[in-house]
Short mmCIF file of C-alpha atoms in Angstrom, two decimals:
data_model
loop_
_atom_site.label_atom_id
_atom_site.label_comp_id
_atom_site.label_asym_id
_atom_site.label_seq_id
_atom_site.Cartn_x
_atom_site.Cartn_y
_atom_site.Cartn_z
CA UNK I 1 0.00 0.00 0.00
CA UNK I 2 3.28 2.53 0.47
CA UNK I 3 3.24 5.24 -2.01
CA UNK I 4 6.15 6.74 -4.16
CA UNK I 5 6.20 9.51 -2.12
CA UNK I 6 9.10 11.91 -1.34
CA UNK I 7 8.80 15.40 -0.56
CA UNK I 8 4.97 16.67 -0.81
CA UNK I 9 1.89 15.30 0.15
CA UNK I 10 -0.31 17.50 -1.74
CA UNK I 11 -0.99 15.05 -4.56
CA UNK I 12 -1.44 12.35 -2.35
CA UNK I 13 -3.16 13.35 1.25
CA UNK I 14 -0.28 11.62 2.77
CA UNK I 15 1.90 13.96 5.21
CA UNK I 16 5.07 13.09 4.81
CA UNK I 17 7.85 12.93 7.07
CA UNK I 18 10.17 15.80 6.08
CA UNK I 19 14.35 16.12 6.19
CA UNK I 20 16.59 13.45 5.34
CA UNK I 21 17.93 10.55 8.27
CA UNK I 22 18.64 7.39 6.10
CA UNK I 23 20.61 5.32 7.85
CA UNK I 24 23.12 7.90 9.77
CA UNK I 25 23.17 6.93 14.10
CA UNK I 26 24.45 9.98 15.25
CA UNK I 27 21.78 12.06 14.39
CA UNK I 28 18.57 12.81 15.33
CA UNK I 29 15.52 11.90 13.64
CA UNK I 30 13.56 14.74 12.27
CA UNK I 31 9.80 14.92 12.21
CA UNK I 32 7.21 12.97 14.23
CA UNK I 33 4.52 10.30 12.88
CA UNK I 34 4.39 10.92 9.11
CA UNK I 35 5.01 8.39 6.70
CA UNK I 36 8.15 7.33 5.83
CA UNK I 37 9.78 7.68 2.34
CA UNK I 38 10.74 4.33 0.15
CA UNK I 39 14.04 5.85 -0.16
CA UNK I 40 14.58 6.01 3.57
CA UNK I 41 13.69 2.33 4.30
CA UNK I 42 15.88 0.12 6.12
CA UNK I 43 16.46 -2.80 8.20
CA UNK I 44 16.01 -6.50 8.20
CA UNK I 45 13.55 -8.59 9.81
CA UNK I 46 15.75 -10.53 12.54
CA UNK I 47 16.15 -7.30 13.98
CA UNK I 48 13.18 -7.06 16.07
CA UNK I 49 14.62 -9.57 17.83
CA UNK I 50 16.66 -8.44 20.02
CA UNK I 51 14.75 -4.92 19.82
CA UNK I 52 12.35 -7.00 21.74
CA UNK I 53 14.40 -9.21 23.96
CA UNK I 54 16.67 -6.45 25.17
CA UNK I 55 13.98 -4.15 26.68
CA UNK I 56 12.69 -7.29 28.76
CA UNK I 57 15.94 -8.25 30.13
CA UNK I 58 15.36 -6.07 33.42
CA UNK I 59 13.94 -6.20 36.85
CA UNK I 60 10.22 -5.07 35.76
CA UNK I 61 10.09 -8.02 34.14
CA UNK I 62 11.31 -10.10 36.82
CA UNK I 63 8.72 -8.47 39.04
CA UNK I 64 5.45 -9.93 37.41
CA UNK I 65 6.61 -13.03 38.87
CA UNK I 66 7.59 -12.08 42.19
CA UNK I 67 4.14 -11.00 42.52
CA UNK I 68 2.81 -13.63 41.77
CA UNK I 69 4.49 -15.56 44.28
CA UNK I 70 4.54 -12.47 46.84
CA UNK I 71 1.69 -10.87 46.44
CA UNK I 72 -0.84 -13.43 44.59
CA UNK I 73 0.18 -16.58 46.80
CA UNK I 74 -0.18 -19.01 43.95
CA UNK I 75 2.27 -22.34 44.33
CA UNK I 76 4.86 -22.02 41.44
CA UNK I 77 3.92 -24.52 38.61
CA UNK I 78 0.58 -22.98 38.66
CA UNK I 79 2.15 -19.43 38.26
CA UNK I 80 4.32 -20.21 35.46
CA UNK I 81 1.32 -21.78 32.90
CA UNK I 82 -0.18 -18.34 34.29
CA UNK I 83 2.97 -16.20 33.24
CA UNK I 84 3.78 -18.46 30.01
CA UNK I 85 -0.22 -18.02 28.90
CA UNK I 86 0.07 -13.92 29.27
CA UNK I 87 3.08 -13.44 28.02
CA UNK I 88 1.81 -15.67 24.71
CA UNK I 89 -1.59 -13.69 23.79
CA UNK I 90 0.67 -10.47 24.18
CA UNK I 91 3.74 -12.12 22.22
CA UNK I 92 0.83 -13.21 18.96
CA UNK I 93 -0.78 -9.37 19.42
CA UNK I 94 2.80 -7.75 19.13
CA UNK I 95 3.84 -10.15 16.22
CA UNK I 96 0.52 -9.38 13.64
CA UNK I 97 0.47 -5.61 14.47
CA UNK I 98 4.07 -5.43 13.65
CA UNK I 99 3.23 -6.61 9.82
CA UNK I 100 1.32 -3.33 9.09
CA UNK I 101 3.96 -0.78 9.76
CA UNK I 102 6.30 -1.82 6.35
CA UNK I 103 3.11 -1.26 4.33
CA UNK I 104 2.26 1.83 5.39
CA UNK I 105 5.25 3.63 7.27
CA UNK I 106 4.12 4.85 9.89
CA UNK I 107 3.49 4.31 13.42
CA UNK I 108 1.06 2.20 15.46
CA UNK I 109 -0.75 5.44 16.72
CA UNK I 110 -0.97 6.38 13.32
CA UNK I 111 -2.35 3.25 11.68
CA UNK I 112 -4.87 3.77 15.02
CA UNK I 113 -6.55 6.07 13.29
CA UNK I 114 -8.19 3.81 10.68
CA UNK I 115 -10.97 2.61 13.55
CA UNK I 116 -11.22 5.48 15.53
CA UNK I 117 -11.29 8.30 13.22
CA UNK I 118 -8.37 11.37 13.08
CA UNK I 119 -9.64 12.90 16.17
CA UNK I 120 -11.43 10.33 18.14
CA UNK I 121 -7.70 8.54 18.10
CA UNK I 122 -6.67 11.27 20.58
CA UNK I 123 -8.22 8.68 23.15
CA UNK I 124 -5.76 5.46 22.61
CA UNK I 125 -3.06 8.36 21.38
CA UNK I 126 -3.21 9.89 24.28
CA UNK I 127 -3.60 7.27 27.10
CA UNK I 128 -0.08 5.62 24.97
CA UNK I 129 2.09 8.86 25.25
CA UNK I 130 0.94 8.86 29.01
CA UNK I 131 1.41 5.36 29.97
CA UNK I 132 4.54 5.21 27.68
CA UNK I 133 6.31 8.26 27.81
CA UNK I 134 5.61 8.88 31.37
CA UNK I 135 3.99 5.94 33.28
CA UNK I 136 6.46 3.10 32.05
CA UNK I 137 8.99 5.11 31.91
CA UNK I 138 8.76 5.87 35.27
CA UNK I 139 8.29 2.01 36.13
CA UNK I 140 11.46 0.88 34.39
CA UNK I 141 13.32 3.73 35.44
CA UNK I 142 12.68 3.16 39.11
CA UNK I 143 14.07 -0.59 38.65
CA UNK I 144 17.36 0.20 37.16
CA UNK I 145 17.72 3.21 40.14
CA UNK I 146 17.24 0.19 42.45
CA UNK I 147 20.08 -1.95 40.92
CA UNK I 148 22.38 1.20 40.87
CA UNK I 149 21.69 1.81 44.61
CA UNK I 150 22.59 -1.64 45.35
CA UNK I 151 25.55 -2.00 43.26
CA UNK I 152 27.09 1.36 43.93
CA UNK I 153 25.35 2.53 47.57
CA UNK I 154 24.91 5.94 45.80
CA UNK I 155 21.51 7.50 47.19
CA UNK I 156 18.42 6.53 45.18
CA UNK I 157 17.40 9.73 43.92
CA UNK I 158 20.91 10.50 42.18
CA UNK I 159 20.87 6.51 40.68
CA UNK I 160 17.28 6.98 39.13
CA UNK I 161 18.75 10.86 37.49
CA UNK I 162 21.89 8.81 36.03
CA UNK I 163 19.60 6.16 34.93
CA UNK I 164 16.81 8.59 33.43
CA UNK I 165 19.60 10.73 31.13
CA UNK I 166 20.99 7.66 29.57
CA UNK I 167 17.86 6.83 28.25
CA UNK I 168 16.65 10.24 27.52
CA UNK I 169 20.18 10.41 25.34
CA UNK I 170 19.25 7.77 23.01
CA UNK I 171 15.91 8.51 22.71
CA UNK I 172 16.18 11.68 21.47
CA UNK I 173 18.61 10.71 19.15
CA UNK I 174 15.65 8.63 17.41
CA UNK I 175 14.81 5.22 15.32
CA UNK I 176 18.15 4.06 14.08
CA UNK I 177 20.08 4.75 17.61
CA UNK I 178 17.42 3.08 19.45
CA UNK I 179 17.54 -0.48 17.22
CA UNK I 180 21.70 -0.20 17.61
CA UNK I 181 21.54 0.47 21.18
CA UNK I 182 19.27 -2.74 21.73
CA UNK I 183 21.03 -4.67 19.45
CA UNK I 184 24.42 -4.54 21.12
CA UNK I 185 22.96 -4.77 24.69
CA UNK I 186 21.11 -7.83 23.46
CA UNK I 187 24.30 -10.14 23.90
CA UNK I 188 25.47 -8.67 27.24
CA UNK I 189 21.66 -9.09 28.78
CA UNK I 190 21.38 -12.46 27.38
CA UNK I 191 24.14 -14.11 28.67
CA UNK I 192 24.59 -12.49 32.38
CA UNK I 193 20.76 -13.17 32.33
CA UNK I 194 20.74 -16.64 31.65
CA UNK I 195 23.81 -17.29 33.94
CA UNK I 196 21.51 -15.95 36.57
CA UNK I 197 18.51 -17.67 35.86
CA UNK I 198 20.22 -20.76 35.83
CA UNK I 199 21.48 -20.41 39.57
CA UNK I 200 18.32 -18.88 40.61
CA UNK I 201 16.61 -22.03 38.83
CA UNK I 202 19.01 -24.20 40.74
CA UNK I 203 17.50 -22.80 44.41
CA UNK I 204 14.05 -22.49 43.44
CA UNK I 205 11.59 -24.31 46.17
CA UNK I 206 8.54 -24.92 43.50
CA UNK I 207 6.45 -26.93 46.30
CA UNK I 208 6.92 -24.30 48.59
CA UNK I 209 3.97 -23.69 51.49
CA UNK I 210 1.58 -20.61 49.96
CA UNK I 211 -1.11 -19.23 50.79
CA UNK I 212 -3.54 -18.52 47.56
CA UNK I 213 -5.76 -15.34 47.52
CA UNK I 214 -8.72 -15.73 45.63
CA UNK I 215 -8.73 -14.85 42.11
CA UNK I 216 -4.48 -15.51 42.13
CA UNK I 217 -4.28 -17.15 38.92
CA UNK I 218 -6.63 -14.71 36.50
CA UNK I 219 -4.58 -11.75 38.74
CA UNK I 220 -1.24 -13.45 37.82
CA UNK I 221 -2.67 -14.20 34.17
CA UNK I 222 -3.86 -10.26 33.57
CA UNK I 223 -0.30 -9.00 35.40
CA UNK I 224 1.68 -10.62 32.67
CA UNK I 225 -0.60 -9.72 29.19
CA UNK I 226 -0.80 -6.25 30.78
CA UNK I 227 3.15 -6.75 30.84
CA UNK I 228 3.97 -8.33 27.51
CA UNK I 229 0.31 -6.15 25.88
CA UNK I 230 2.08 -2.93 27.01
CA UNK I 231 4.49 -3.11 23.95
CA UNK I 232 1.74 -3.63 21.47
CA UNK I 233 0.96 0.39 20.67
CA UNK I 234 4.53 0.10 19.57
CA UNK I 235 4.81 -2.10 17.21
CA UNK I 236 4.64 -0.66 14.12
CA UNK I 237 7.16 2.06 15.14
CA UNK I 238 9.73 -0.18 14.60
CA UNK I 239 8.72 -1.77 11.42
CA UNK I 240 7.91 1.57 9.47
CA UNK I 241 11.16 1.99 8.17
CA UNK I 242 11.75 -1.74 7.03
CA UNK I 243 10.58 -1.67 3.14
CA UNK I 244 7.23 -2.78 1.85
CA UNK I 245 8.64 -6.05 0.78
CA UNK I 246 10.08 -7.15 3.75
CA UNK I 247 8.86 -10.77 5.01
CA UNK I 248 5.03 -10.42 6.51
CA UNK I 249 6.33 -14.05 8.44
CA UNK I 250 9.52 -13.03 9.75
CA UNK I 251 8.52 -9.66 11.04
CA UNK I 252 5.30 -11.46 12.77
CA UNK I 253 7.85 -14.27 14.03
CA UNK I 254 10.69 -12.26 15.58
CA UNK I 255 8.77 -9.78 17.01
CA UNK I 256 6.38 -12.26 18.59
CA UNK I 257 9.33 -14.32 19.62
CA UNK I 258 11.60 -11.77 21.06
CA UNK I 259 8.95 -10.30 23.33
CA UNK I 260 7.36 -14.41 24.38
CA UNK I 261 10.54 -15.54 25.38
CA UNK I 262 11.84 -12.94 26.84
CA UNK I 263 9.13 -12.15 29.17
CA UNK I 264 8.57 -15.87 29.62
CA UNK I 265 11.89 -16.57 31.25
CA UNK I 266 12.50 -13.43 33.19
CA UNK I 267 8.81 -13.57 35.03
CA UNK I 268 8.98 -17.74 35.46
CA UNK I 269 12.50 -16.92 36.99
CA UNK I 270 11.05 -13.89 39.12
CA UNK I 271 8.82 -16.22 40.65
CA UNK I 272 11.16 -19.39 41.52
CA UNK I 273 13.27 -16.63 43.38
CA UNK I 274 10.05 -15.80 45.42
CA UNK I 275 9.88 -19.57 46.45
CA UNK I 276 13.49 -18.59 48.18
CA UNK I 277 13.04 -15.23 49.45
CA UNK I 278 9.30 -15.33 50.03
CA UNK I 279 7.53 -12.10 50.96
CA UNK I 280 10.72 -10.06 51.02
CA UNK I 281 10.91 -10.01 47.48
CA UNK I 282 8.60 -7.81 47.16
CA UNK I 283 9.90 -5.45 49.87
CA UNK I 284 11.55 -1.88 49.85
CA UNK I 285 14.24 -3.03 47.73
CA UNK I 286 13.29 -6.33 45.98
CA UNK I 287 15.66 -5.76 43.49
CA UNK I 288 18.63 -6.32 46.17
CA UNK I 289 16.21 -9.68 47.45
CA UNK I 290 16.81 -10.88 44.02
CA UNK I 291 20.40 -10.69 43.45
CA UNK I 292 20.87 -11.72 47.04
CA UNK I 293 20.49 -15.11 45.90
CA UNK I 294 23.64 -14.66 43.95
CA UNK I 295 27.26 -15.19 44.47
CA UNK I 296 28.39 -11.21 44.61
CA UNK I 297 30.58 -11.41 41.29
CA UNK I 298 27.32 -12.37 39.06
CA UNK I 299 25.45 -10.22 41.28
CA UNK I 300 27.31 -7.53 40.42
CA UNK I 301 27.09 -8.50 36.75
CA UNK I 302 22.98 -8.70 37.38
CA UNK I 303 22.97 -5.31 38.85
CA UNK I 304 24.57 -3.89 36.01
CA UNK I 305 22.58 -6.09 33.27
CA UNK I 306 19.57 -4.89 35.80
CA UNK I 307 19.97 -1.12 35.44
CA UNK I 308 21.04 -1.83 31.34
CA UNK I 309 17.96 -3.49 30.77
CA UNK I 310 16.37 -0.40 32.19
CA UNK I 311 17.73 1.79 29.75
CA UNK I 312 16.50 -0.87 27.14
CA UNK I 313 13.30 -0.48 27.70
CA UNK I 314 12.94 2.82 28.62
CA UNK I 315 14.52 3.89 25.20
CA UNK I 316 11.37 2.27 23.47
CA UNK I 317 9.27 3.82 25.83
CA UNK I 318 9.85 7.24 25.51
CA UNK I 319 10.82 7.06 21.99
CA UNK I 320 6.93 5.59 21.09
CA UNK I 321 5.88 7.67 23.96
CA UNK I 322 6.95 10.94 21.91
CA UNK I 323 5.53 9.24 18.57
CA UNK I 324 2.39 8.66 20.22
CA UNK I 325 2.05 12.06 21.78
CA UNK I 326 3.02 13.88 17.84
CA UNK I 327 -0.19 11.20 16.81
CA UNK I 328 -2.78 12.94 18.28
CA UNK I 329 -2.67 15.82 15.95
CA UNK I 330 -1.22 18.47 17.98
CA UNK I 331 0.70 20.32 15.40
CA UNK I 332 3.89 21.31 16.69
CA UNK I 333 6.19 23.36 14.01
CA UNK I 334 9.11 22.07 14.82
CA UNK I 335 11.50 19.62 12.80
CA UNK I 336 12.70 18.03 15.58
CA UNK I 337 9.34 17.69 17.49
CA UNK I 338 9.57 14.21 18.15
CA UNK I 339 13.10 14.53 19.64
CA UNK I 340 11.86 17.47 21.69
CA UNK I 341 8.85 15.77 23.54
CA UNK I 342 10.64 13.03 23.96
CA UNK I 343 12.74 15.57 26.22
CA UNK I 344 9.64 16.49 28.16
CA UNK I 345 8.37 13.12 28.70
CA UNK I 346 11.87 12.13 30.29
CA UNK I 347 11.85 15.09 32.58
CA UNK I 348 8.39 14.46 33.71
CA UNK I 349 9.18 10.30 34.30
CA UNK I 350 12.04 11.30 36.61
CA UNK I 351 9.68 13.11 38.74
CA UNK I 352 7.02 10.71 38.67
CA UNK I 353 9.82 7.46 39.01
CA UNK I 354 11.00 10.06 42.08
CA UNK I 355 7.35 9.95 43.68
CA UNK I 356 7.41 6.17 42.99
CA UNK I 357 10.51 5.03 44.82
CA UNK I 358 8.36 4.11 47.82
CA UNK I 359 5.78 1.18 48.26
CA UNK I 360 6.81 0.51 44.24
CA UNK I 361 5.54 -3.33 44.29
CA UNK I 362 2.18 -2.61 44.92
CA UNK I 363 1.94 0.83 42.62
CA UNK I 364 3.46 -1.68 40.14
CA UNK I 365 0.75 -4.40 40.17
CA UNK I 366 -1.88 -2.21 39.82
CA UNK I 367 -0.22 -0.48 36.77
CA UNK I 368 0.42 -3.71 35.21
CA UNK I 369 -3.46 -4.06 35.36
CA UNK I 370 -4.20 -0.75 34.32
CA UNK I 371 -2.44 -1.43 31.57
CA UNK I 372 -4.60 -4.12 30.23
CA UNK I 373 -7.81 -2.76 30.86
CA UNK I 374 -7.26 0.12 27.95
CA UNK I 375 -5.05 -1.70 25.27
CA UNK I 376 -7.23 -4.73 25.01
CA UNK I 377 -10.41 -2.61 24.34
CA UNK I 378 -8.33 -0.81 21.77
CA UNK I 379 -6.84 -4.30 20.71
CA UNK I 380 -10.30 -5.37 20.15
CA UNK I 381 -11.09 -1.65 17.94
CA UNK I 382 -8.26 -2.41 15.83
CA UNK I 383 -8.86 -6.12 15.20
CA UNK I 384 -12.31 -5.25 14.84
CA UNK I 385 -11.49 -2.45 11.64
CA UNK I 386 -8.65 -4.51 10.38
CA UNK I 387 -11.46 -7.62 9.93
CA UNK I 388 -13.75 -5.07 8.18
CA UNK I 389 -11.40 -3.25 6.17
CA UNK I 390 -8.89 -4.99 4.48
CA UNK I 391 -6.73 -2.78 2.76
CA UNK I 392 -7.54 0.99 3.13
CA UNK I 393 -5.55 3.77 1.23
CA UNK I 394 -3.02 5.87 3.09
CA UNK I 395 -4.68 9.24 2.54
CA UNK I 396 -7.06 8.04 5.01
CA UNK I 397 -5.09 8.11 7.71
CA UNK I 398 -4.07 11.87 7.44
CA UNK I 399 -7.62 13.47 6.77
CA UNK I 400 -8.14 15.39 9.82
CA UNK I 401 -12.29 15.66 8.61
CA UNK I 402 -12.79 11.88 8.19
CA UNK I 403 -14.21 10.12 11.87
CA UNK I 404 -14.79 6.91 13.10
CA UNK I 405 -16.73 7.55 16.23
CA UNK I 406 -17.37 3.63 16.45
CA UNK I 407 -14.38 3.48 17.88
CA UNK I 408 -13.89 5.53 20.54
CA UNK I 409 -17.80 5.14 21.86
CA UNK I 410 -16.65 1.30 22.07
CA UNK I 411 -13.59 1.51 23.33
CA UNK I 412 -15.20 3.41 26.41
CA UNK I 413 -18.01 0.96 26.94
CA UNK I 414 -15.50 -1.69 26.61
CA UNK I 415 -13.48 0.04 29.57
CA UNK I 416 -16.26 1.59 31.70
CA UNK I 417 -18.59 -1.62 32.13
CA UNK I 418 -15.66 -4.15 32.43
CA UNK I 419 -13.59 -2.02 35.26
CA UNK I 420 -16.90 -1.20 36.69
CA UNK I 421 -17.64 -5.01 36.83
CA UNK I 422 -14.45 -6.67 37.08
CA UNK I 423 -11.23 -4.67 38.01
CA UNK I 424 -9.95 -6.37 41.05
CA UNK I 425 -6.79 -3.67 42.21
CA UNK I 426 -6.41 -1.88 45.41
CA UNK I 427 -7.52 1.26 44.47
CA UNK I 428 -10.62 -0.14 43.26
CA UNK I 429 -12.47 -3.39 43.64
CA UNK I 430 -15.44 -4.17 40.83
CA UNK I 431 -19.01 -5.41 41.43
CA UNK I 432 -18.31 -8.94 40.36
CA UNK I 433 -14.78 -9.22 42.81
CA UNK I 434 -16.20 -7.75 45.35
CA UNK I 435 -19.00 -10.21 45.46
CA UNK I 436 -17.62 -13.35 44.43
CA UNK I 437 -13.55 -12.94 45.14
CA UNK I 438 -12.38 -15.97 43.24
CA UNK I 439 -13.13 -14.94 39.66
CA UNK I 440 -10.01 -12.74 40.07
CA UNK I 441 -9.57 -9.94 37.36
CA UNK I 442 -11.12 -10.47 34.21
CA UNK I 443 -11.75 -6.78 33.17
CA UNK I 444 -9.42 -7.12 29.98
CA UNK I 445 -11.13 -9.94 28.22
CA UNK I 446 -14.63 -8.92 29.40
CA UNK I 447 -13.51 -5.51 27.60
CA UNK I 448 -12.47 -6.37 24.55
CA UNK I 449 -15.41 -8.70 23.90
CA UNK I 450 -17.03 -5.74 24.82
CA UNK I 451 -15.80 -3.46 23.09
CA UNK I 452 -15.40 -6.02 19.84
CA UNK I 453 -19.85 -6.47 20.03
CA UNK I 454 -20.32 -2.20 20.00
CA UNK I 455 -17.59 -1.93 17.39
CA UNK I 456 -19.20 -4.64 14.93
CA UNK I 457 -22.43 -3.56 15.70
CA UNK I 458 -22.22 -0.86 14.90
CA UNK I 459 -21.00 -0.62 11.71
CA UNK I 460 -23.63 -3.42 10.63
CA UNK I 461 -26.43 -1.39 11.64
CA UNK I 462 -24.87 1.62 10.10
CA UNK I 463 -23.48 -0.33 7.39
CA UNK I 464 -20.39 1.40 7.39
CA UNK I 465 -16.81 0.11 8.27
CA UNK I 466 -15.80 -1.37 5.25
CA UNK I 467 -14.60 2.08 3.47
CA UNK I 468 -11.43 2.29 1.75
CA UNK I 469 -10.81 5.31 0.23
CA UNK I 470 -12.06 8.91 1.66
CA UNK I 471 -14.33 8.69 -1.15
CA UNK I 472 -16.28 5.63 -0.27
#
């Protein structure tokens, strides 16, 4: 569906993504979330990869399965299927959306826009450059402040300001910076990682007394596809460069991959360390509970790999964070507007990760379910106009008159009645939870189904939906 398009859009409707960046590192990415020219496309398949290995390799990661140990009480076989099943739905999500960004060039956000209309995208738009830019960043950069505190004894709030500037470095820097920076961290996480798993494997006590709270398993389930489903507004952001005929298979396959396994492993060992330390890993400093278990050399190592893997992830985060953010439509005249919010969204995660230091496990679990219950109504949105509309032009995703209001109306129903009815966090305990405790948390699949019955019913009624030009 890409376009011969270089310099103007006025022919076209497409807005195009202005200046030239090729394949130079050192420089940083002009524009925001236009389309990308053919003769700027780049990259290989087997890339995403490690661009989605690297940013798991870190304690966040780790953390879902502490908690479900810690926090959820469930015996450890039990929360490993759990862990393995989330991490899988999220892995398949992450894999398809990734096929649409070679095709069309640009980002997820952008692509967004085909269900939900130019404006009425500001909803999933904005929640992304909130929960990405800011929220996760915050999250991952609180992690790698913890390892540095433990490694180095520096105070906390100087480790998380050291942390938050390496990643704000690279991010600004842009698209081609980001996929190097994972790509050589990838060997250096994966082998002090797997060292460390292996010991922590070694001392794991997987029949272990534990006390179940109701509901532990669909908790533990939800914590990890809100974990693994968190990357999936950011898929396509690292696919838009790759050119239109790059392999549909192999960008569904290493994308899914890189993300399944390594949240898989990571969470699965999280929670055979919990069988060691028990509720202390989920303490003031559970990062330091962790790496306890290790002989101080690889602990060292695991610290450092720790706060690494933080920068990993937070590079993605801010980087799609700022995309998401230049999606909504704001129009800011700036060449290097992307680069620049992506500056504002790392000053505002320090003070937020800063806020966060204490009582981060349970802040944590209920973000990790926050998480889920607004990407799987807009999974289901997406799914939903992707089924119905097969292979719309690009024009249609720059037309700032053409709406979709099926979309946003659904993804709102989807996410009022199911938190309403299901969300089982400690800030707020549903209808359903509160009455009967042991169906656990099942706002994310009630709200896509949700949300996937207003969408398609909608458009039947209507008999819209299947449009795909702005004529018709």
């Amino acid at each position: 569906m890409a376009q011969d398009v270089t310099q103007s859009s006025a022919d076209t409707g497409v807005l195009v993504r202005e200046g030239h960046y090729g394949t130079q590192v050192i420089a940083v990415e002009p524009g925001g979330a236009e389309f990308i020219p053919l003769n700027e496309r780049h990259g290989r398949p087997i890339q995403l990869f490690w661009t989605w290995t690297s940013p798991n390799m870190e304690f966040a990661t780790i953390f879902v399965g502490v908690l479900a140990i810690s926090v959820f009480g469930l015996g450890f076989w039990e929360a490993a299927l759990a862990l393995a099943l989330g991490s899988l739905i999220g892995g398949i999500t992450q894999g398809i959306l990734s096929m649409r960004g070679p095709e069309y060039g640009v980002p997820q956000m952008v692509l967004s826009r085909l269900g939900f209309g130019y404006w009425g995208n500001a909803l999933p738009a904005g929640l992304n450059s909130v929960t990405a830019g800011i929220g996760w960043f915050a999250v991952n950069s609180v992690s790698g402040a913890f390892a540095l505190n433990v490694l180095t004894h520096w105070p906390k709030v100087l480790c998380l300001l050291i942390i938050v500037v390496l990643q704000v470095v690279v991010a600004f820097f842009g698209y081609n910076l980001v996929h190097l920076f994972e790509r050589y961290a990838f060997p250096v996480l994966a082998v002090i990682f797997l060292i460390a798993s292996g010991v922590i494997l070694s001392k794991a006590h997987p029949g272990a007394v534990h006390h179940t709270i109701p509901g532990a398993f669909l908790l533990t389930f939800g914590a990890s596809f809100g974990y693994a489903v968190g990357w999936n507004p950011y898929a396509a952001d690292y696919t838009r460069y790759f050119k239109p005929s790059a392999n549909k298979v192999a960008i569904a396959w290493w994308a899914g991959l890189g993300l399944f396994l390594s949240c898989t492993l990571l969470e699965i060992v999280g929670a055979a360390a919990a069988t060691v330390t028990g509720s202390s890993a989920a303490g003031s400093n559970p990062t330091g509970a962790f790496t306890g278990l290790l002989a101080k050399p690889l602990a060292d190592l695991t610290l450092l790999a720790i706060a690494l893997g933080a920068v990993a992830a937070n590079v993605l985060n801010i980087y799609s964070g700022a995309l998401s953010f230049t999606a909504i439509g704001i129009k800011l005249p700036l060449s290097l507007r992307r680069a620049i919010v992506a500056l504002g969204f790392g000053a505002i995660g320090f003070f937020v990760g800063w806020s966060a230091l204490p009582n981060a496990g349970t802040r944590y679990e209920n973000f990790l379910l926050i998480i889920a219950y607004w990407i799987a109504p807009w999974l289901a949105v997406y799914f939903c106009d992707q089924l119905l509309r097969r292979h719309p032009e690009e024009a249609m995703l720059f037309d700032t008159k053409r709406t979709n209001w099926a979309g946003p109306v659904a993804m709102l129903a989807g996410m009022g009645i199911s938190i309403w009815l299901f969300s089982n966090q400690t800030e707020y305990v549903g209808v359903v939870p509160t009455h009967v405790p042991a169906v656990g948390d099942l706002t994310f699949e009630v709200g896509f189904v949700i949300t996937a019955a207003v969408y398609l019913i909608w458009h039947a009624v209507a008999g819209t939906g299947r449009e795909n030009t702005l004529a018709g």
